[in-house]
Short mmCIF file of C-alpha atoms and ligand atoms in Angstrom, two decimals:
data_model
loop_
_atom_site.label_atom_id
_atom_site.label_comp_id
_atom_site.label_asym_id
_atom_site.label_seq_id
_atom_site.Cartn_x
_atom_site.Cartn_y
_atom_site.Cartn_z
CA MET A 178 17.53 11.44 22.66
CA SER A 179 17.49 7.76 20.81
CA LEU A 180 13.86 6.14 20.37
CA ARG A 181 13.34 2.79 20.95
CA VAL A 182 10.78 1.86 17.61
CA LEU A 183 8.83 -1.60 17.23
CA VAL A 184 7.29 -1.79 13.63
CA LEU A 185 4.46 -4.17 13.21
CA GLY A 186 4.00 -6.30 10.34
CA SER A 187 5.92 -9.19 7.34
CA GLY A 188 5.68 -8.03 4.21
CA ALA A 189 8.41 -5.96 2.32
CA ARG A 190 6.85 -3.29 2.94
CA GLU A 191 8.03 -3.62 6.77
CA HIS A 192 11.48 -4.40 5.55
CA ALA A 193 11.39 -1.03 3.71
CA LEU A 194 10.01 0.94 6.87
CA ALA A 195 12.14 -0.55 9.22
CA TRP A 196 15.35 0.04 6.69
CA ALA A 197 14.84 3.50 6.52
CA ILE A 198 14.17 4.00 10.39
CA ALA A 199 17.07 1.98 10.82
CA ARG A 200 19.21 4.14 8.87
CA SER A 201 17.79 6.97 11.15
CA PRO A 202 20.41 8.72 13.69
CA ARG A 203 17.69 8.16 16.48
CA CYS A 204 17.04 4.76 16.12
CA GLY A 205 18.35 3.38 19.36
CA ALA A 206 16.53 -0.09 19.15
CA LEU A 207 14.44 -1.49 16.15
CA CYS A 208 11.64 -4.72 16.44
CA VAL A 209 9.29 -5.91 13.88
CA ALA A 210 6.55 -7.94 14.70
CA PRO A 211 6.62 -10.58 13.03
CA GLY A 212 8.80 -9.71 10.62
CA ASN A 213 10.61 -11.91 8.29
CA GLY A 214 13.92 -13.53 6.77
CA GLY A 215 14.58 -10.02 5.61
CA THR A 216 14.27 -7.97 8.84
CA ALA A 217 16.14 -10.66 10.53
CA GLY A 218 19.27 -9.26 10.15
CA LEU A 219 18.22 -5.68 10.13
CA ALA A 220 16.25 -5.96 13.88
CA ASP A 221 14.91 -7.89 16.55
CA ASN A 222 12.11 -10.23 15.55
CA VAL A 223 9.64 -10.72 17.64
CA GLY A 224 6.78 -13.35 17.51
CA LEU A 225 3.44 -11.24 18.28
CA ASP A 226 0.15 -10.84 16.22
CA PRO A 227 0.08 -7.43 15.20
CA ALA A 228 -3.88 -7.66 15.55
CA ASP A 229 -3.60 -9.00 19.04
CA ALA A 230 -3.40 -5.34 20.95
CA SER A 231 -3.57 -6.11 24.49
CA ALA A 232 -0.04 -8.61 23.28
CA VAL A 233 0.73 -5.27 21.64
CA VAL A 234 0.70 -3.09 24.02
CA ARG A 235 2.27 -5.49 27.09
CA PHE A 236 5.11 -5.90 24.64
CA ALA A 237 5.42 -1.89 24.09
CA ARG A 238 5.49 -1.12 28.02
CA GLY A 239 7.47 -4.04 28.61
CA ASN A 240 9.92 -2.84 26.35
CA ALA A 241 9.72 1.02 26.54
CA ILE A 242 8.75 1.34 22.86
CA ASP A 243 8.61 5.50 22.04
CA LEU A 244 7.24 4.47 18.87
CA VAL A 245 4.95 1.59 17.34
CA VAL A 246 4.51 1.88 13.49
CA ILE A 247 1.81 0.30 12.03
CA GLY A 248 2.32 -1.10 8.85
CA PRO A 249 -1.15 -3.52 7.54
CA GLU A 250 -4.63 -2.12 7.72
CA ALA A 251 -5.97 -4.77 9.67
CA PRO A 252 -4.70 -3.96 12.82
CA LEU A 253 -5.62 -0.20 12.23
CA VAL A 254 -9.52 -1.03 11.29
CA ALA A 255 -9.65 -3.67 14.61
CA GLY A 256 -8.04 -0.33 17.10
CA VAL A 257 -4.78 -1.56 18.06
CA ALA A 258 -3.40 2.03 17.48
CA ASP A 259 -6.32 2.91 20.04
CA ALA A 260 -5.08 0.37 22.60
CA LEU A 261 -1.51 1.94 22.26
CA ARG A 262 -2.87 5.55 22.58
CA SER A 263 -4.68 4.71 25.78
CA ALA A 264 -1.53 2.61 27.07
CA GLY A 265 -0.14 5.80 26.60
CA VAL A 266 2.53 4.35 23.71
CA PRO A 267 2.97 6.91 20.85
CA CYS A 268 2.10 5.26 17.28
CA TYR A 269 2.14 5.89 13.98
CA GLY A 270 -0.87 5.12 12.16
CA PRO A 271 -5.00 5.91 12.39
CA SER A 272 -7.89 5.19 15.24
CA ALA A 273 -10.39 2.48 14.10
CA ALA A 274 -12.23 5.61 13.28
CA ALA A 275 -10.02 7.18 10.90
CA ALA A 276 -9.22 3.86 9.60
CA ARG A 277 -12.88 3.80 8.32
CA ILE A 278 -11.45 5.55 5.56
CA GLU A 279 -10.37 2.31 4.12
CA GLY A 280 -12.28 0.02 6.46
CA SER A 281 -15.61 1.49 4.24
CA LYS A 282 -15.78 2.09 1.50
CA ALA A 283 -18.77 3.61 2.07
CA PHE A 284 -17.66 5.63 4.69
CA ALA A 285 -15.21 6.98 2.51
CA ARG A 286 -17.16 8.61 0.22
CA SER A 287 -19.64 10.15 2.59
CA VAL A 288 -16.40 11.82 3.52
CA MET A 289 -15.32 12.56 0.12
CA GLU A 290 -18.96 14.03 -0.71
CA ARG A 291 -18.59 16.36 2.63
CA ALA A 292 -15.42 17.67 1.88
CA GLY A 293 -15.82 18.01 -1.93
CA VAL A 294 -13.20 15.54 -3.17
CA PRO A 295 -13.70 14.78 -6.77
CA HIS A 296 -14.13 11.00 -6.95
CA ALA A 297 -16.50 8.59 -9.17
CA PRO A 298 -20.21 9.23 -9.05
CA GLY A 299 -22.18 6.35 -7.52
CA ALA A 300 -23.31 5.26 -4.00
CA ALA A 301 -23.69 2.58 -1.49
CA PHE A 302 -26.21 -0.41 -1.35
CA ASP A 303 -27.02 -2.76 1.42
CA ASP A 304 -29.50 -4.37 -0.10
CA PRO A 305 -29.11 -6.74 -3.12
CA ALA A 306 -32.68 -5.93 -4.74
CA VAL A 307 -32.23 -1.88 -4.29
CA ALA A 308 -28.59 -2.62 -5.74
CA GLU A 309 -29.91 -4.68 -8.75
CA ALA A 310 -32.17 -2.40 -9.92
CA TYR A 311 -30.15 0.72 -9.83
CA LEU A 312 -27.36 -1.06 -11.49
CA ARG A 313 -30.10 -2.60 -14.86
CA THR A 314 -30.94 1.27 -15.69
CA ALA A 315 -27.39 2.50 -14.96
CA PRO A 316 -25.61 4.17 -18.28
CA GLU A 317 -23.09 1.19 -18.53
CA PRO A 318 -21.76 -1.34 -16.36
CA PRO A 319 -20.64 0.20 -12.81
CA VAL A 320 -17.76 -0.70 -10.63
CA VAL A 321 -18.38 -2.74 -8.00
CA LYS A 322 -17.08 -2.93 -4.62
CA ALA A 323 -17.55 -4.65 -1.42
CA ASP A 324 -17.46 -2.54 0.92
CA GLY A 325 -15.14 -4.05 4.10
CA LEU A 326 -11.36 -5.23 4.15
CA ALA A 327 -11.51 -7.96 1.65
CA ALA A 328 -7.41 -8.20 0.96
CA GLY A 329 -7.34 -6.35 -1.90
CA LYS A 330 -10.10 -8.71 -3.66
CA GLY A 331 -13.05 -6.99 -3.02
CA VAL A 332 -13.33 -5.14 -6.41
CA ARG A 333 -14.99 -5.77 -9.89
CA VAL A 334 -14.70 -3.95 -13.14
CA PRO A 335 -17.37 -5.98 -14.82
CA ARG A 336 -17.57 -5.62 -18.96
CA THR A 337 -21.25 -6.09 -18.33
CA ARG A 338 -24.36 -5.22 -16.62
CA ALA A 339 -25.06 -9.63 -16.58
CA ALA A 340 -21.26 -10.04 -15.07
CA ALA A 341 -22.57 -6.76 -12.80
CA VAL A 342 -25.42 -8.51 -11.35
CA ARG A 343 -22.65 -11.65 -10.78
CA ALA A 344 -20.89 -9.48 -8.67
CA VAL A 345 -23.71 -8.02 -6.80
CA ARG A 346 -24.91 -11.62 -6.00
CA ALA A 347 -21.57 -13.04 -5.19
CA ALA A 348 -20.58 -10.13 -2.37
CA MET A 349 -23.67 -9.68 -1.08
CA VAL A 350 -25.26 -12.38 -1.31
CA ARG A 351 -22.79 -15.15 -1.51
CA ARG A 352 -20.87 -13.18 0.79
CA GLU A 353 -17.42 -14.37 -1.08
CA PHE A 354 -15.72 -12.03 1.19
CA GLY A 355 -17.69 -12.58 4.56
CA ASP A 356 -19.31 -10.02 5.85
CA ALA A 357 -17.16 -7.19 4.06
CA GLY A 358 -19.92 -7.56 1.36
CA ARG A 359 -22.91 -6.87 2.95
CA THR A 360 -23.09 -3.72 1.78
CA VAL A 361 -21.41 -3.13 -1.64
CA VAL A 362 -20.83 0.06 -3.16
CA LEU A 363 -21.51 0.85 -6.99
CA GLU A 364 -19.97 3.64 -9.03
CA ARG A 365 -19.08 4.96 -12.82
CA ARG A 366 -15.70 3.29 -13.95
CA LEU A 367 -13.58 5.64 -14.32
CA VAL A 368 -10.86 5.56 -17.12
CA GLY A 369 -7.55 7.28 -17.47
CA GLN A 370 -3.89 7.03 -15.26
CA GLU A 371 -3.93 5.39 -11.98
CA VAL A 372 -1.57 6.44 -9.69
CA SER A 373 -0.24 6.13 -6.04
CA ALA A 374 -0.14 9.59 -3.32
CA HIS A 375 1.50 9.02 0.15
CA ALA A 376 0.71 11.76 2.57
CA LEU A 377 2.15 11.73 6.24
CA CYS A 378 -0.53 12.98 8.49
CA SER A 379 -1.10 14.35 11.93
CA ALA A 380 -4.34 15.72 12.26
CA THR A 381 -4.53 18.58 10.26
CA ASN A 382 -0.72 19.11 9.26
CA ALA A 383 0.04 16.87 5.97
CA VAL A 384 3.81 16.18 4.09
CA LEU A 385 3.06 14.99 0.32
CA LEU A 386 5.33 11.97 -0.48
CA PRO A 387 6.54 11.33 -4.00
CA PHE A 388 3.98 9.42 -6.32
CA ALA A 389 4.43 6.38 -7.46
CA ARG A 390 3.03 4.02 -9.98
CA ASP A 391 2.26 0.29 -9.16
CA TYR A 392 1.54 -2.87 -11.22
CA LYS A 393 -1.41 -5.02 -9.48
CA ARG A 394 -1.84 -7.36 -12.78
CA LEU A 395 0.83 -11.01 -12.77
CA ARG A 396 1.95 -10.13 -16.31
CA ALA A 397 3.49 -8.30 -18.42
CA GLY A 398 1.05 -5.89 -20.22
CA ASP A 399 -1.34 -6.05 -17.58
CA ARG A 400 -2.76 -9.19 -18.02
CA GLY A 401 -3.65 -12.17 -15.79
CA PRO A 402 -5.31 -11.96 -12.48
CA ASN A 403 -4.73 -9.64 -9.75
CA THR A 404 -2.23 -9.81 -7.54
CA GLY A 405 -1.02 -7.76 -4.20
CA GLY A 406 1.44 -6.10 -6.38
CA MET A 407 4.26 -7.35 -8.80
CA GLY A 408 6.40 -4.39 -9.40
CA VAL A 409 5.99 -0.29 -9.00
CA TYR A 410 8.35 2.82 -9.62
CA SER A 411 8.35 6.39 -9.05
CA PRO A 412 8.49 8.93 -10.14
CA PRO A 413 5.97 8.36 -12.93
CA PRO A 414 6.07 10.96 -15.89
CA PHE A 415 2.77 12.18 -15.36
CA ALA A 416 3.57 13.55 -11.51
CA THR A 417 3.88 17.06 -12.23
CA PRO A 418 4.22 19.46 -9.04
CA GLU A 419 0.51 20.48 -10.24
CA LEU A 420 -1.04 16.88 -9.38
CA ALA A 421 1.01 17.58 -6.15
CA THR A 422 -0.73 20.36 -5.04
CA PHE A 423 -4.21 19.39 -6.43
CA VAL A 424 -3.61 16.22 -4.01
CA LEU A 425 -2.86 17.73 -1.31
CA GLU A 426 -4.96 21.28 -1.40
CA ARG A 427 -8.08 19.20 -2.76
CA VAL A 428 -7.85 15.94 -2.22
CA VAL A 429 -5.55 15.30 1.47
CA ARG A 430 -6.76 18.48 3.88
CA PRO A 431 -10.48 18.69 3.08
CA THR A 432 -10.20 14.43 3.94
CA LEU A 433 -8.02 15.55 7.18
CA ALA A 434 -10.31 18.06 8.17
CA GLU A 435 -13.75 16.34 7.19
CA LEU A 436 -11.96 13.59 9.20
CA ALA A 437 -11.34 15.60 12.21
CA ALA A 438 -14.33 17.46 12.46
CA ARG A 439 -16.07 14.57 12.75
CA GLY A 440 -13.89 13.32 16.05
CA ALA A 441 -11.92 11.13 14.04
CA PRO A 442 -8.80 12.92 13.62
CA TYR A 443 -5.86 11.12 11.23
CA VAL A 444 -2.74 9.94 12.48
CA GLY A 445 -0.62 8.31 10.22
CA THR A 446 -0.21 7.87 6.08
CA LEU A 447 -3.06 8.36 3.49
CA TYR A 448 -2.72 6.76 0.81
CA PRO A 449 -5.17 7.56 -2.13
CA GLY A 450 -5.00 5.74 -5.20
CA LEU A 451 -6.00 8.62 -7.98
CA MET A 452 -7.33 7.74 -11.36
CA LEU A 453 -5.96 10.89 -14.01
CA THR A 454 -9.15 11.02 -16.15
CA ASP A 455 -9.95 13.95 -18.18
CA ALA A 456 -11.84 15.31 -15.82
CA GLY A 457 -9.15 15.68 -13.61
CA PRO A 458 -7.77 13.32 -11.06
CA HIS A 459 -10.45 11.21 -9.13
CA VAL A 460 -9.95 9.05 -6.24
CA LEU A 461 -10.49 5.55 -6.66
CA GLU A 462 -9.87 4.08 -3.13
CA PHE A 463 -8.31 5.70 0.24
CA ASN A 464 -5.87 3.90 2.07
CA CYS A 465 -4.78 3.79 5.65
CA ARG A 466 -1.36 3.05 5.84
CA PHE A 467 1.94 3.21 3.33
CA GLY A 468 1.48 1.06 -0.25
CA ASP A 469 3.14 -2.15 -0.66
CA PRO A 470 4.64 -1.96 -3.10
CA GLU A 471 5.04 1.41 -3.15
CA THR A 472 6.94 2.11 0.11
CA GLN A 473 9.68 -0.30 -1.05
CA VAL A 474 10.32 2.71 -3.77
CA LEU A 475 9.64 5.43 -1.86
CA VAL A 476 11.74 5.08 1.60
CA PRO A 477 14.96 4.37 -1.25
CA ARG A 478 14.21 8.39 -2.80
CA LEU A 479 14.15 9.84 0.53
CA THR A 480 17.05 11.32 2.07
CA GLY A 481 15.30 12.92 5.25
CA ASP A 482 15.00 11.14 8.22
CA LEU A 483 11.90 9.07 8.57
CA LEU A 484 12.05 8.11 12.09
CA ASN A 485 11.96 11.60 12.95
CA ALA A 486 8.81 12.64 10.24
CA LEU A 487 6.83 9.53 11.74
CA HIS A 488 7.62 10.28 15.40
CA GLY A 489 6.84 13.40 14.58
CA ALA A 490 3.39 12.68 13.84
CA ALA A 491 3.04 10.88 16.58
CA ARG A 492 3.08 13.44 18.79
CA GLY A 493 1.72 16.34 16.82
CA THR A 494 5.47 17.75 15.46
CA LEU A 495 5.62 16.77 12.01
CA PRO A 496 8.46 18.67 10.13
CA SER A 497 6.72 20.74 7.18
CA ASP A 498 9.14 18.51 4.80
CA LEU A 499 10.64 15.59 4.36
CA GLU A 500 13.76 15.98 1.53
CA VAL A 501 13.13 13.88 -1.82
CA ARG A 502 16.25 12.65 -3.84
CA PRO A 503 15.73 13.39 -8.17
CA GLU A 504 16.88 9.74 -8.85
CA ALA A 505 13.70 7.62 -9.71
CA ALA A 506 13.83 3.70 -8.18
CA VAL A 507 11.98 0.73 -9.88
CA GLY A 508 11.15 -2.08 -7.73
CA VAL A 509 10.38 -5.38 -8.93
CA VAL A 510 8.55 -8.28 -7.10
CA LEU A 511 9.49 -11.62 -7.28
CA ALA A 512 6.95 -14.51 -6.62
CA ALA A 513 6.68 -18.25 -6.11
CA PRO A 514 5.07 -20.29 -8.11
CA GLY A 515 1.05 -20.57 -8.65
CA TYR A 516 1.00 -16.98 -7.13
CA PRO A 517 -1.38 -15.74 -6.23
CA THR A 518 -4.00 -18.63 -6.51
CA ASP A 519 -2.17 -21.47 -5.01
CA PRO A 520 1.84 -19.76 -4.48
CA ARG A 521 4.43 -23.67 -3.68
CA THR A 522 6.79 -22.65 -1.30
CA GLY A 523 9.52 -23.72 0.47
CA GLY A 524 12.41 -23.16 -2.48
CA GLU A 525 15.78 -21.91 -1.65
CA ILE A 526 16.62 -18.50 -2.22
CA VAL A 527 20.21 -17.87 -4.27
CA GLY A 528 22.26 -14.78 -5.37
CA LEU A 529 21.40 -12.34 -3.11
CA ASP A 530 25.18 -12.03 -2.65
CA GLU A 531 25.42 -11.73 -5.90
CA VAL A 532 23.56 -8.10 -6.23
CA ASP A 533 25.22 -4.42 -6.65
CA PRO A 534 25.50 -3.24 -3.15
CA ASP A 535 23.66 -0.66 -3.76
CA VAL A 536 20.65 -2.82 -4.92
CA LEU A 537 17.83 -2.97 -2.35
CA ILE A 538 16.73 -6.49 -1.43
CA PHE A 539 13.37 -6.11 0.56
CA HIS A 540 11.28 -9.69 1.80
CA ALA A 541 8.60 -10.50 2.10
CA GLY A 542 7.69 -14.54 2.09
CA THR A 543 11.09 -16.04 3.24
CA ARG A 544 12.52 -17.30 5.76
CA ARG A 545 15.57 -18.46 7.47
CA ASP A 546 16.10 -22.41 7.79
CA GLY A 547 19.43 -23.55 9.27
CA ARG A 548 21.90 -21.46 6.68
CA ARG A 549 19.83 -21.50 3.86
CA LEU A 550 16.87 -18.93 3.41
CA VAL A 551 13.92 -20.37 1.59
CA THR A 552 10.29 -18.80 0.39
CA SER A 553 7.40 -18.86 2.92
CA GLY A 554 4.69 -16.78 1.01
CA GLY A 555 3.54 -15.46 -2.42
CA ARG A 556 5.21 -12.40 -2.90
CA VAL A 557 8.45 -13.52 -1.62
CA LEU A 558 10.98 -10.22 -2.33
CA THR A 559 10.93 -6.86 -4.01
CA VAL A 560 14.43 -6.16 -6.06
CA VAL A 561 14.97 -2.37 -6.29
CA ALA A 562 17.24 0.02 -8.15
CA THR A 563 17.80 3.41 -8.06
CA GLY A 564 18.94 6.04 -11.08
CA SER A 565 18.79 8.98 -12.76
CA THR A 566 16.35 8.06 -14.88
CA VAL A 567 13.29 5.61 -14.70
CA ALA A 568 15.06 4.27 -17.56
CA GLU A 569 18.85 3.79 -15.88
CA ALA A 570 17.02 2.05 -12.68
CA ARG A 571 14.99 -0.42 -14.58
CA ARG A 572 18.18 -1.35 -16.52
CA ARG A 573 20.09 -1.74 -13.08
CA VAL A 574 17.11 -3.13 -11.67
CA TYR A 575 16.46 -5.72 -14.06
CA ALA A 576 20.55 -6.92 -14.12
CA ASN A 577 19.94 -7.67 -10.41
CA VAL A 578 16.70 -9.70 -11.30
CA ARG A 579 18.85 -11.78 -12.74
CA ARG A 580 20.87 -12.61 -9.93
CA VAL A 581 17.98 -13.58 -7.61
CA ARG A 582 17.19 -17.04 -8.21
CA PHE A 583 14.45 -19.60 -6.27
CA PRO A 584 12.47 -22.36 -8.52
CA GLY A 585 9.80 -21.18 -10.36
CA ARG A 586 10.04 -17.33 -9.81
CA GLN A 587 7.27 -15.10 -11.57
CA PHE A 588 8.16 -11.54 -12.09
CA ARG A 589 7.08 -8.93 -14.94
CA ILE A 590 9.75 -7.40 -17.44
CA ASP A 591 8.09 -4.16 -17.63
CA ILE A 592 7.81 -2.38 -14.90
CA GLY A 593 8.41 1.30 -15.86
CA LEU A 594 8.64 0.67 -19.15
CA GLU A 595 5.62 2.93 -19.73
CA ALA A 596 8.29 5.86 -18.57
CA VAL A 597 10.85 5.11 -20.64
P1 AMP B 1474 -9.05 -0.56 -4.81
O1 AMP B 1474 -9.50 -1.67 -4.14
O2 AMP B 1474 -10.21 0.49 -4.73
O3 AMP B 1474 -8.07 0.15 -5.12
O4 AMP B 1474 -9.72 -1.06 -6.41
C1 AMP B 1474 -8.77 -1.90 -7.03
C2 AMP B 1474 -8.25 -1.09 -8.51
O5 AMP B 1474 -10.01 -1.07 -8.73
C3 AMP B 1474 -8.11 -0.18 -8.42
O6 AMP B 1474 -6.90 -0.12 -8.21
C4 AMP B 1474 -8.32 0.22 -10.15
O7 AMP B 1474 -7.84 -0.78 -10.88
C5 AMP B 1474 -10.11 -0.02 -9.67
N1 AMP B 1474 -11.13 0.91 -9.81
C6 AMP B 1474 -11.73 0.57 -8.79
N2 AMP B 1474 -12.23 1.46 -8.75
C7 AMP B 1474 -12.91 2.13 -10.22
C8 AMP B 1474 -13.14 2.80 -10.60
N3 AMP B 1474 -14.82 3.91 -10.13
N4 AMP B 1474 -13.51 3.05 -11.66
C9 AMP B 1474 -11.78 2.90 -13.05
N5 AMP B 1474 -11.65 1.21 -11.82
C10 AMP B 1474 -12.03 1.54 -10.39
N1 LIG B 1475 -0.06 -0.39 -3.82
C1 LIG B 1475 -1.66 -1.71 -3.29
C2 LIG B 1475 -1.88 -1.12 -1.71
O1 LIG B 1475 -0.92 -1.15 -1.15
O2 LIG B 1475 -2.90 -1.36 -1.41
#
């Protein structure tokens, strides 16, 4: 039976998901809401707000949609998956109750504590005076995290106690992140290698996808401000089979069991961000969705049918495995000038027709303007190449990045270099 699919979101992650879904022999019709200049060539872009639950339900029912795949965290935390399920529309993405694993860092800590999942020692506070008192006696300045969603900006890793106090006051007193900073988590700073894990989950079943490593800082050498992600590669050299077993058995399964025991069974992608420390892997955070830009390098490495897996997960029949090809993939994000603070958009993008045929371009901030393609957001495109090694994928991706041009484009030259 062919499936009519709706993907919610507008980033390169959603373009990559739509690309993988469109390749499935089971894909009958594909819509992306609201989509972008890249999904327009692959699917029907629909002018729907992903956070407007009743509009999404109306569209899904009116268009006989068989599966909704929710890309970003905000609609998940707001309960769009719940609205779809109660209207009888199968959905890949957790309920609001289960999405709290990302929506509240205090909740995630309580789940990890109960489930025995390794994480940094720390505590949650809702009184700034109590938080400051804790901070003054902590052996070293702790990491300061706004409890709620803060568009990836809610975490500070202060070098001094004074900076930590400032971060607490900014979140809790000045409400720099709005209500997301009403509660703050303080936790020990962990040291090690960071890696992203992704598991497709259906209640207590899970399939682990390959590991990936993303780069959050704007400039090479991990300098400059934090961004939504400037590049990614997979697999990282430290992603061993032992690490995969650890993540599945000591992180993903206990978390799923604890959520199910709390009456919030998890259906969707569970993405733990991990720090590989001398004392073993520790969870830094949970995300309730696919990573961006991780998805852009994960989907080209999957040979299995992603649509089949997502549809199965939504209906309680997640396949036990998803085939992965051994080749590596490297993704480089091209960003607009001024990104991340003050991106300038409207520049014409040229050279897309010059890239090698097997190189993938996933759009984020792009828009069609007549026959031209122009930038319309901070992160504009992710260019992805595969190769038999990370080194080869890296060579190929940068040879092609050079051909894709728009005024003032920014990109990092060191994506995947650590693995070469
Ligand atoms: P999050 O938004 O929770 O992913 O945190 C953003 C970034 O902050 C992570 O990718 C890490 O680089 C850093 N971070 C979070 N928690 C810790 C921690 N306990 N120790 C060191 N770095 C951390
Ligand atoms: N790669 C970071 C994120 O998706 O949150």
